[in-house]
């Protein structure tokens, strides 16, 4: 599938190769991997995927597609304490929804536990690994600092047979958690802390979602990750910058084990303004009920974005648009919202909806009469044609579209003024009706019967056009207006003694009533609409035929497009 399905004008042009594409091009040219390109996306199933993961998926899978290669989905399931089948299932669903098909290439690091164990024995036999009895605290205390060497463990020089025996007894469950670990024997005075005899295996007496009770020792991420890449013949192992300092260790394992040399390339992880991307913190929001679940439409998770009304194309477009960087930076969330608008503009069906209704009576329109007017379904897809919208003597307009005492720049309805009702007639406000407290309850207007499409004055110009719906045909719906979940650009910037949750936006969800015209009730969840002049909306899975629920994806105001136009 093509990455970039709805590029605007400027994106259509070929962009130059990013630094990863340059490396791969050079590797192909110098025949490093026999021309082969094979990438993978390696999530740990300890949470739902978020927009940062989407970036990694699009990057890894996009590279494979670009270079006619293959990509794997691999679950890095080496920690039984945090991993759950629910997460495995959700990850597969989300990757598929993004539009990627790993075919039969679905793997689990846990499938490699036997090989990893044999390879650990191989390292023991080469005197490159040893069983250590120090506690986690002691190991960390003896590791030294970047400027001061670490101390060698007193167990470092155990002989091969003793190590093999202890390691196998670790596996058999003879020891308690924390009693022993297996460590690589590298260099306690290396300037790279990751080379100071890192732990390869620890004892965890816990069942695993796939291997059950078979194991009570589990490989660390650092020992399992690179080896899993090698086993799968991954040519280019793309990961985020924090793993750059781990690369010498991964290369050391490859050399000592004499296995396939996957090449690790690091890029800067995606950070988004007004958004947190830590799975741990997202989990906290879910557990503590700050959001309704992983799929709350305010969450930066893929499932949340989907429910919010994002399309896979908009997310892939965003991922491509932000490119790959070598240095950490923060992307403006307005660009993500812009990506949604770009795609929804092409896809969303137009309807008129009124969120804050003001009744308007057209006094010269015959009582008991109604008619239909033709409304465009989507101006970007003229082939879809038009939809019939009922019009009658009593309509609702948006309260904000009327001002009793309009300022200079307000061109919409006011006493004595004319506006066009979209797809219908020009009306003139004759009278404002108020209740005893002075609140406006109704407008009385007259219409000009010759201004409808097809009639002589159809093209008569007025300063403004507003949307409306016919009151007898109005159907009440629930509308969920979402705003950013955090008030601060950097949610982690919380000040002394407070954390990211103190920056939660108390008004990130407003539930209100809205009115749509009858005729679009046969909704399916995720159906997408543009409420004309208001924003993009998506039918929520909570919708019932008698009570449709719409989520606002984004408003129509494009802060990102504006800010780039101004530059
Ligand atoms: P954890 O702290 O649990 O490891 P993680 O976000 O790194 O969290 P993984 O499941 O290990 O989660 O991530 C899978 C892949 O997605 C990794 O290759 C990781 O580098 C990449 N990834 C994670 N977050 C981002 C991000 N914000 N931007 C780009 N890639 C990301
Ligand atoms: Mg990770």
mmCIF file with all atom_site columns, C-alpha atoms in Angstrom, residues 337-480:
data_model
loop_
_atom_site.group_PDB
_atom_site.id
_atom_site.type_symbol
_atom_site.label_atom_id
_atom_site.label_alt_id
_atom_site.label_comp_id
_atom_site.label_asym_id
_atom_site.label_entity_id
_atom_site.label_seq_id
_atom_site.pdbx_PDB_ins_code
_atom_site.Cartn_x
_atom_site.Cartn_y
_atom_site.Cartn_z
_atom_site.occupancy
_atom_site.B_iso_or_equiv
_atom_site.pdbx_formal_charge
_atom_site.auth_seq_id
_atom_site.auth_comp_id
_atom_site.auth_asym_id
_atom_site.auth_atom_id
_atom_site.pdbx_PDB_model_num
ATOM 1   C CA . UNK A 1 337 ? -4.762  17.693 13.587  1.00 0.00 ? 337 UNK A CA 1
ATOM 2   C CA . UNK A 1 338 ? -3.970  19.224 10.213  1.00 0.00 ? 338 UNK A CA 1
ATOM 3   C CA . UNK A 1 339 ? -3.373  15.714 8.841   1.00 0.00 ? 339 UNK A CA 1
ATOM 4   C CA . UNK A 1 340 ? -6.832  14.677 10.021  1.00 0.00 ? 340 UNK A CA 1
ATOM 5   C CA . UNK A 1 341 ? -8.449  17.661 8.303   1.00 0.00 ? 341 UNK A CA 1
ATOM 6   C CA . UNK A 1 342 ? -6.576  17.082 5.057   1.00 0.00 ? 342 UNK A CA 1
ATOM 7   C CA . UNK A 1 343 ? -7.908  13.558 4.774   1.00 0.00 ? 343 UNK A CA 1
ATOM 8   C CA . UNK A 1 344 ? -11.362 14.108 6.220   1.00 0.00 ? 344 UNK A CA 1
ATOM 9   C CA . UNK A 1 345 ? -11.927 17.008 3.860   1.00 0.00 ? 345 UNK A CA 1
ATOM 10  C CA . UNK A 1 346 ? -11.716 14.456 1.052   1.00 0.00 ? 346 UNK A CA 1
ATOM 11  C CA . UNK A 1 347 ? -13.739 11.742 2.732   1.00 0.00 ? 347 UNK A CA 1
ATOM 12  C CA . UNK A 1 348 ? -16.251 13.122 5.185   1.00 0.00 ? 348 UNK A CA 1
ATOM 13  C CA . UNK A 1 349 ? -19.878 13.475 4.172   1.00 0.00 ? 349 UNK A CA 1
ATOM 14  C CA . UNK A 1 350 ? -21.216 17.011 4.669   1.00 0.00 ? 350 UNK A CA 1
ATOM 15  C CA . UNK A 1 351 ? -24.263 17.471 6.824   1.00 0.00 ? 351 UNK A CA 1
ATOM 16  C CA . UNK A 1 352 ? -25.799 20.427 8.574   1.00 0.00 ? 352 UNK A CA 1
ATOM 17  C CA . UNK A 1 353 ? -26.034 20.179 12.329  1.00 0.00 ? 353 UNK A CA 1
ATOM 18  C CA . UNK A 1 354 ? -26.852 22.762 14.942  1.00 0.00 ? 354 UNK A CA 1
ATOM 19  C CA . UNK A 1 355 ? -25.163 22.491 18.314  1.00 0.00 ? 355 UNK A CA 1
ATOM 20  C CA . UNK A 1 356 ? -26.574 25.513 20.069  1.00 0.00 ? 356 UNK A CA 1
ATOM 21  C CA . UNK A 1 357 ? -30.014 26.069 18.548  1.00 0.00 ? 357 UNK A CA 1
ATOM 22  C CA . UNK A 1 358 ? -31.992 29.282 18.179  1.00 0.00 ? 358 UNK A CA 1
ATOM 23  C CA . UNK A 1 359 ? -35.457 28.928 16.706  1.00 0.00 ? 359 UNK A CA 1
ATOM 24  C CA . UNK A 1 360 ? -36.236 30.962 13.633  1.00 0.00 ? 360 UNK A CA 1
ATOM 25  C CA . UNK A 1 361 ? -39.723 31.303 12.146  1.00 0.00 ? 361 UNK A CA 1
ATOM 26  C CA . UNK A 1 362 ? -40.138 32.325 8.540   1.00 0.00 ? 362 UNK A CA 1
ATOM 27  C CA . UNK A 1 363 ? -43.385 34.227 8.835   1.00 0.00 ? 363 UNK A CA 1
ATOM 28  C CA . UNK A 1 364 ? -44.166 34.479 5.122   1.00 0.00 ? 364 UNK A CA 1
ATOM 29  C CA . UNK A 1 365 ? -43.560 30.773 4.454   1.00 0.00 ? 365 UNK A CA 1
ATOM 30  C CA . UNK A 1 366 ? -46.855 28.847 4.243   1.00 0.00 ? 366 UNK A CA 1
ATOM 31  C CA . UNK A 1 367 ? -47.764 26.884 7.342   1.00 0.00 ? 367 UNK A CA 1
ATOM 32  C CA . UNK A 1 368 ? -47.899 23.102 6.906   1.00 0.00 ? 368 UNK A CA 1
ATOM 33  C CA . UNK A 1 369 ? -45.687 23.298 3.877   1.00 0.00 ? 369 UNK A CA 1
ATOM 34  C CA . UNK A 1 370 ? -42.237 21.810 3.496   1.00 0.00 ? 370 UNK A CA 1
ATOM 35  C CA . UNK A 1 371 ? -39.891 21.139 0.630   1.00 0.00 ? 371 UNK A CA 1
ATOM 36  C CA . UNK A 1 372 ? -36.454 19.694 0.099   1.00 0.00 ? 372 UNK A CA 1
ATOM 37  C CA . UNK A 1 373 ? -33.324 21.416 -1.079  1.00 0.00 ? 373 UNK A CA 1
ATOM 38  C CA . UNK A 1 374 ? -30.268 19.816 -2.631  1.00 0.00 ? 374 UNK A CA 1
ATOM 39  C CA . UNK A 1 375 ? -27.135 19.719 -0.498  1.00 0.00 ? 375 UNK A CA 1
ATOM 40  C CA . UNK A 1 376 ? -23.697 18.689 -1.726  1.00 0.00 ? 376 UNK A CA 1
ATOM 41  C CA . UNK A 1 377 ? -22.518 15.425 -0.173  1.00 0.00 ? 377 UNK A CA 1
ATOM 42  C CA . UNK A 1 378 ? -18.847 16.234 -0.570  1.00 0.00 ? 378 UNK A CA 1
ATOM 43  C CA . UNK A 1 379 ? -17.502 18.987 -2.828  1.00 0.00 ? 379 UNK A CA 1
ATOM 44  C CA . UNK A 1 380 ? -14.253 16.999 -3.159  1.00 0.00 ? 380 UNK A CA 1
ATOM 45  C CA . UNK A 1 381 ? -16.215 14.071 -4.560  1.00 0.00 ? 381 UNK A CA 1
ATOM 46  C CA . UNK A 1 382 ? -18.752 15.581 -6.939  1.00 0.00 ? 382 UNK A CA 1
ATOM 47  C CA . UNK A 1 383 ? -19.569 12.090 -8.221  1.00 0.00 ? 383 UNK A CA 1
ATOM 48  C CA . UNK A 1 384 ? -21.395 11.404 -4.966  1.00 0.00 ? 384 UNK A CA 1
ATOM 49  C CA . UNK A 1 385 ? -24.028 13.898 -6.082  1.00 0.00 ? 385 UNK A CA 1
ATOM 50  C CA . UNK A 1 386 ? -26.488 15.585 -3.778  1.00 0.00 ? 386 UNK A CA 1
ATOM 51  C CA . UNK A 1 387 ? -28.668 14.807 -0.828  1.00 0.00 ? 387 UNK A CA 1
ATOM 52  C CA . UNK A 1 388 ? -32.209 16.057 -0.212  1.00 0.00 ? 388 UNK A CA 1
ATOM 53  C CA . UNK A 1 389 ? -32.522 18.140 2.925   1.00 0.00 ? 389 UNK A CA 1
ATOM 54  C CA . UNK A 1 390 ? -35.950 19.105 4.324   1.00 0.00 ? 390 UNK A CA 1
ATOM 55  C CA . UNK A 1 391 ? -36.790 22.793 4.663   1.00 0.00 ? 391 UNK A CA 1
ATOM 56  C CA . UNK A 1 392 ? -39.822 24.271 6.403   1.00 0.00 ? 392 UNK A CA 1
ATOM 57  C CA . UNK A 1 393 ? -41.288 27.312 8.100   1.00 0.00 ? 393 UNK A CA 1
ATOM 58  C CA . UNK A 1 394 ? -39.524 26.719 11.407  1.00 0.00 ? 394 UNK A CA 1
ATOM 59  C CA . UNK A 1 395 ? -35.826 26.126 11.481  1.00 0.00 ? 395 UNK A CA 1
ATOM 60  C CA . UNK A 1 396 ? -32.958 26.097 13.954  1.00 0.00 ? 396 UNK A CA 1
ATOM 61  C CA . UNK A 1 397 ? -29.883 28.185 13.408  1.00 0.00 ? 397 UNK A CA 1
ATOM 62  C CA . UNK A 1 398 ? -26.744 28.394 15.507  1.00 0.00 ? 398 UNK A CA 1
ATOM 63  C CA . UNK A 1 399 ? -27.177 30.920 18.318  1.00 0.00 ? 399 UNK A CA 1
ATOM 64  C CA . UNK A 1 400 ? -23.733 32.358 17.544  1.00 0.00 ? 400 UNK A CA 1
ATOM 65  C CA . UNK A 1 401 ? -24.894 33.241 14.043  1.00 0.00 ? 401 UNK A CA 1
ATOM 66  C CA . UNK A 1 402 ? -27.190 35.971 15.378  1.00 0.00 ? 402 UNK A CA 1
ATOM 67  C CA . UNK A 1 403 ? -26.259 39.158 17.223  1.00 0.00 ? 403 UNK A CA 1
ATOM 68  C CA . UNK A 1 404 ? -28.736 41.702 18.355  1.00 0.00 ? 404 UNK A CA 1
ATOM 69  C CA . UNK A 1 405 ? -26.191 44.459 18.274  1.00 0.00 ? 405 UNK A CA 1
ATOM 70  C CA . UNK A 1 406 ? -23.600 43.248 15.793  1.00 0.00 ? 406 UNK A CA 1
ATOM 71  C CA . UNK A 1 407 ? -20.142 44.826 15.781  1.00 0.00 ? 407 UNK A CA 1
ATOM 72  C CA . UNK A 1 408 ? -18.642 46.053 12.535  1.00 0.00 ? 408 UNK A CA 1
ATOM 73  C CA . UNK A 1 409 ? -17.003 42.840 11.446  1.00 0.00 ? 409 UNK A CA 1
ATOM 74  C CA . UNK A 1 410 ? -19.972 40.593 12.177  1.00 0.00 ? 410 UNK A CA 1
ATOM 75  C CA . UNK A 1 411 ? -21.673 39.864 8.863   1.00 0.00 ? 411 UNK A CA 1
ATOM 76  C CA . UNK A 1 412 ? -24.132 37.229 9.912   1.00 0.00 ? 412 UNK A CA 1
ATOM 77  C CA . UNK A 1 413 ? -27.714 37.720 11.058  1.00 0.00 ? 413 UNK A CA 1
ATOM 78  C CA . UNK A 1 414 ? -28.857 40.782 13.001  1.00 0.00 ? 414 UNK A CA 1
ATOM 79  C CA . UNK A 1 415 ? -32.035 42.846 13.225  1.00 0.00 ? 415 UNK A CA 1
ATOM 80  C CA . UNK A 1 416 ? -33.006 44.037 9.750   1.00 0.00 ? 416 UNK A CA 1
ATOM 81  C CA . UNK A 1 417 ? -30.180 42.094 8.101   1.00 0.00 ? 417 UNK A CA 1
ATOM 82  C CA . UNK A 1 418 ? -30.136 39.482 5.393   1.00 0.00 ? 418 UNK A CA 1
ATOM 83  C CA . UNK A 1 419 ? -28.189 36.218 5.201   1.00 0.00 ? 419 UNK A CA 1
ATOM 84  C CA . UNK A 1 420 ? -28.396 33.198 2.963   1.00 0.00 ? 420 UNK A CA 1
ATOM 85  C CA . UNK A 1 421 ? -29.492 29.895 4.424   1.00 0.00 ? 421 UNK A CA 1
ATOM 86  C CA . UNK A 1 422 ? -27.066 27.435 2.898   1.00 0.00 ? 422 UNK A CA 1
ATOM 87  C CA . UNK A 1 423 ? -28.538 25.561 -0.109  1.00 0.00 ? 423 UNK A CA 1
ATOM 88  C CA . UNK A 1 424 ? -31.826 27.499 0.376   1.00 0.00 ? 424 UNK A CA 1
ATOM 89  C CA . UNK A 1 425 ? -33.207 31.025 0.521   1.00 0.00 ? 425 UNK A CA 1
ATOM 90  C CA . UNK A 1 426 ? -32.114 34.455 1.590   1.00 0.00 ? 426 UNK A CA 1
ATOM 91  C CA . UNK A 1 427 ? -33.894 35.506 4.761   1.00 0.00 ? 427 UNK A CA 1
ATOM 92  C CA . UNK A 1 428 ? -34.229 38.816 6.574   1.00 0.00 ? 428 UNK A CA 1
ATOM 93  C CA . UNK A 1 429 ? -34.565 39.244 10.324  1.00 0.00 ? 429 UNK A CA 1
ATOM 94  C CA . UNK A 1 430 ? -37.694 41.239 11.106  1.00 0.00 ? 430 UNK A CA 1
ATOM 95  C CA . UNK A 1 431 ? -38.223 40.735 14.803  1.00 0.00 ? 431 UNK A CA 1
ATOM 96  C CA . UNK A 1 432 ? -36.420 39.444 17.897  1.00 0.00 ? 432 UNK A CA 1
ATOM 97  C CA . UNK A 1 433 ? -38.586 37.680 20.491  1.00 0.00 ? 433 UNK A CA 1
ATOM 98  C CA . UNK A 1 434 ? -37.432 37.538 24.117  1.00 0.00 ? 434 UNK A CA 1
ATOM 99  C CA . UNK A 1 435 ? -38.635 35.972 27.338  1.00 0.00 ? 435 UNK A CA 1
ATOM 100 C CA . UNK A 1 436 ? -39.336 37.857 30.551  1.00 0.00 ? 436 UNK A CA 1
ATOM 101 C CA . UNK A 1 437 ? -35.617 37.735 31.511  1.00 0.00 ? 437 UNK A CA 1
ATOM 102 C CA . UNK A 1 438 ? -34.601 39.262 28.226  1.00 0.00 ? 438 UNK A CA 1
ATOM 103 C CA . UNK A 1 439 ? -33.181 36.079 26.697  1.00 0.00 ? 439 UNK A CA 1
ATOM 104 C CA . UNK A 1 440 ? -33.692 35.743 22.993  1.00 0.00 ? 440 UNK A CA 1
ATOM 105 C CA . UNK A 1 441 ? -36.057 32.848 22.356  1.00 0.00 ? 441 UNK A CA 1
ATOM 106 C CA . UNK A 1 442 ? -37.027 33.219 18.705  1.00 0.00 ? 442 UNK A CA 1
ATOM 107 C CA . UNK A 1 443 ? -36.340 35.189 15.587  1.00 0.00 ? 443 UNK A CA 1
ATOM 108 C CA . UNK A 1 444 ? -39.046 36.112 13.167  1.00 0.00 ? 444 UNK A CA 1
ATOM 109 C CA . UNK A 1 445 ? -37.814 36.418 9.622   1.00 0.00 ? 445 UNK A CA 1
ATOM 110 C CA . UNK A 1 446 ? -39.140 36.697 6.100   1.00 0.00 ? 446 UNK A CA 1
ATOM 111 C CA . UNK A 1 447 ? -37.705 34.864 3.117   1.00 0.00 ? 447 UNK A CA 1
ATOM 112 C CA . UNK A 1 448 ? -37.260 35.854 -0.488  1.00 0.00 ? 448 UNK A CA 1
ATOM 113 C CA . UNK A 1 449 ? -38.916 33.018 -2.460  1.00 0.00 ? 449 UNK A CA 1
ATOM 114 C CA . UNK A 1 450 ? -36.948 33.736 -5.647  1.00 0.00 ? 450 UNK A CA 1
ATOM 115 C CA . UNK A 1 451 ? -33.502 33.159 -4.167  1.00 0.00 ? 451 UNK A CA 1
ATOM 116 C CA . UNK A 1 452 ? -33.506 29.388 -4.110  1.00 0.00 ? 452 UNK A CA 1
ATOM 117 C CA . UNK A 1 453 ? -31.238 27.465 -6.472  1.00 0.00 ? 453 UNK A CA 1
ATOM 118 C CA . UNK A 1 454 ? -32.764 27.373 -9.980  1.00 0.00 ? 454 UNK A CA 1
ATOM 119 C CA . UNK A 1 455 ? -34.881 30.484 -9.442  1.00 0.00 ? 455 UNK A CA 1
ATOM 120 C CA . UNK A 1 456 ? -34.200 33.956 -10.926 1.00 0.00 ? 456 UNK A CA 1
ATOM 121 C CA . UNK A 1 457 ? -32.535 35.483 -7.861  1.00 0.00 ? 457 UNK A CA 1
ATOM 122 C CA . UNK A 1 458 ? -30.544 32.400 -6.917  1.00 0.00 ? 458 UNK A CA 1
ATOM 123 C CA . UNK A 1 459 ? -27.312 34.288 -7.307  1.00 0.00 ? 459 UNK A CA 1
ATOM 124 C CA . UNK A 1 460 ? -28.270 37.383 -5.406  1.00 0.00 ? 460 UNK A CA 1
ATOM 125 C CA . UNK A 1 461 ? -25.366 38.186 -3.128  1.00 0.00 ? 461 UNK A CA 1
ATOM 126 C CA . UNK A 1 462 ? -25.503 38.725 0.617   1.00 0.00 ? 462 UNK A CA 1
ATOM 127 C CA . UNK A 1 463 ? -22.592 39.035 2.983   1.00 0.00 ? 463 UNK A CA 1
ATOM 128 C CA . UNK A 1 464 ? -22.920 35.720 4.736   1.00 0.00 ? 464 UNK A CA 1
ATOM 129 C CA . UNK A 1 465 ? -24.244 32.170 4.483   1.00 0.00 ? 465 UNK A CA 1
ATOM 130 C CA . UNK A 1 466 ? -25.240 30.199 7.562   1.00 0.00 ? 466 UNK A CA 1
ATOM 131 C CA . UNK A 1 467 ? -26.289 26.611 8.185   1.00 0.00 ? 467 UNK A CA 1
ATOM 132 C CA . UNK A 1 468 ? -29.640 25.560 9.628   1.00 0.00 ? 468 UNK A CA 1
ATOM 133 C CA . UNK A 1 469 ? -31.924 22.590 10.067  1.00 0.00 ? 469 UNK A CA 1
ATOM 134 C CA . UNK A 1 470 ? -35.657 22.239 9.751   1.00 0.00 ? 470 UNK A CA 1
ATOM 135 C CA . UNK A 1 471 ? -37.125 22.172 13.258  1.00 0.00 ? 471 UNK A CA 1
ATOM 136 C CA . UNK A 1 472 ? -39.853 19.539 12.670  1.00 0.00 ? 472 UNK A CA 1
ATOM 137 C CA . UNK A 1 473 ? -37.225 17.301 11.068  1.00 0.00 ? 473 UNK A CA 1
ATOM 138 C CA . UNK A 1 474 ? -34.577 17.835 13.742  1.00 0.00 ? 474 UNK A CA 1
ATOM 139 C CA . UNK A 1 475 ? -33.259 14.837 15.585  1.00 0.00 ? 475 UNK A CA 1
ATOM 140 C CA . UNK A 1 476 ? -31.518 15.203 18.892  1.00 0.00 ? 476 UNK A CA 1
ATOM 141 C CA . UNK A 1 477 ? -28.069 13.649 19.173  1.00 0.00 ? 477 UNK A CA 1
ATOM 142 C CA . UNK A 1 478 ? -25.289 13.589 21.752  1.00 0.00 ? 478 UNK A CA 1
ATOM 143 C CA . UNK A 1 479 ? -22.174 15.464 20.818  1.00 0.00 ? 479 UNK A CA 1
ATOM 144 C CA . UNK A 1 480 ? -18.849 15.015 22.585  1.00 0.00 ? 480 UNK A CA 1
#
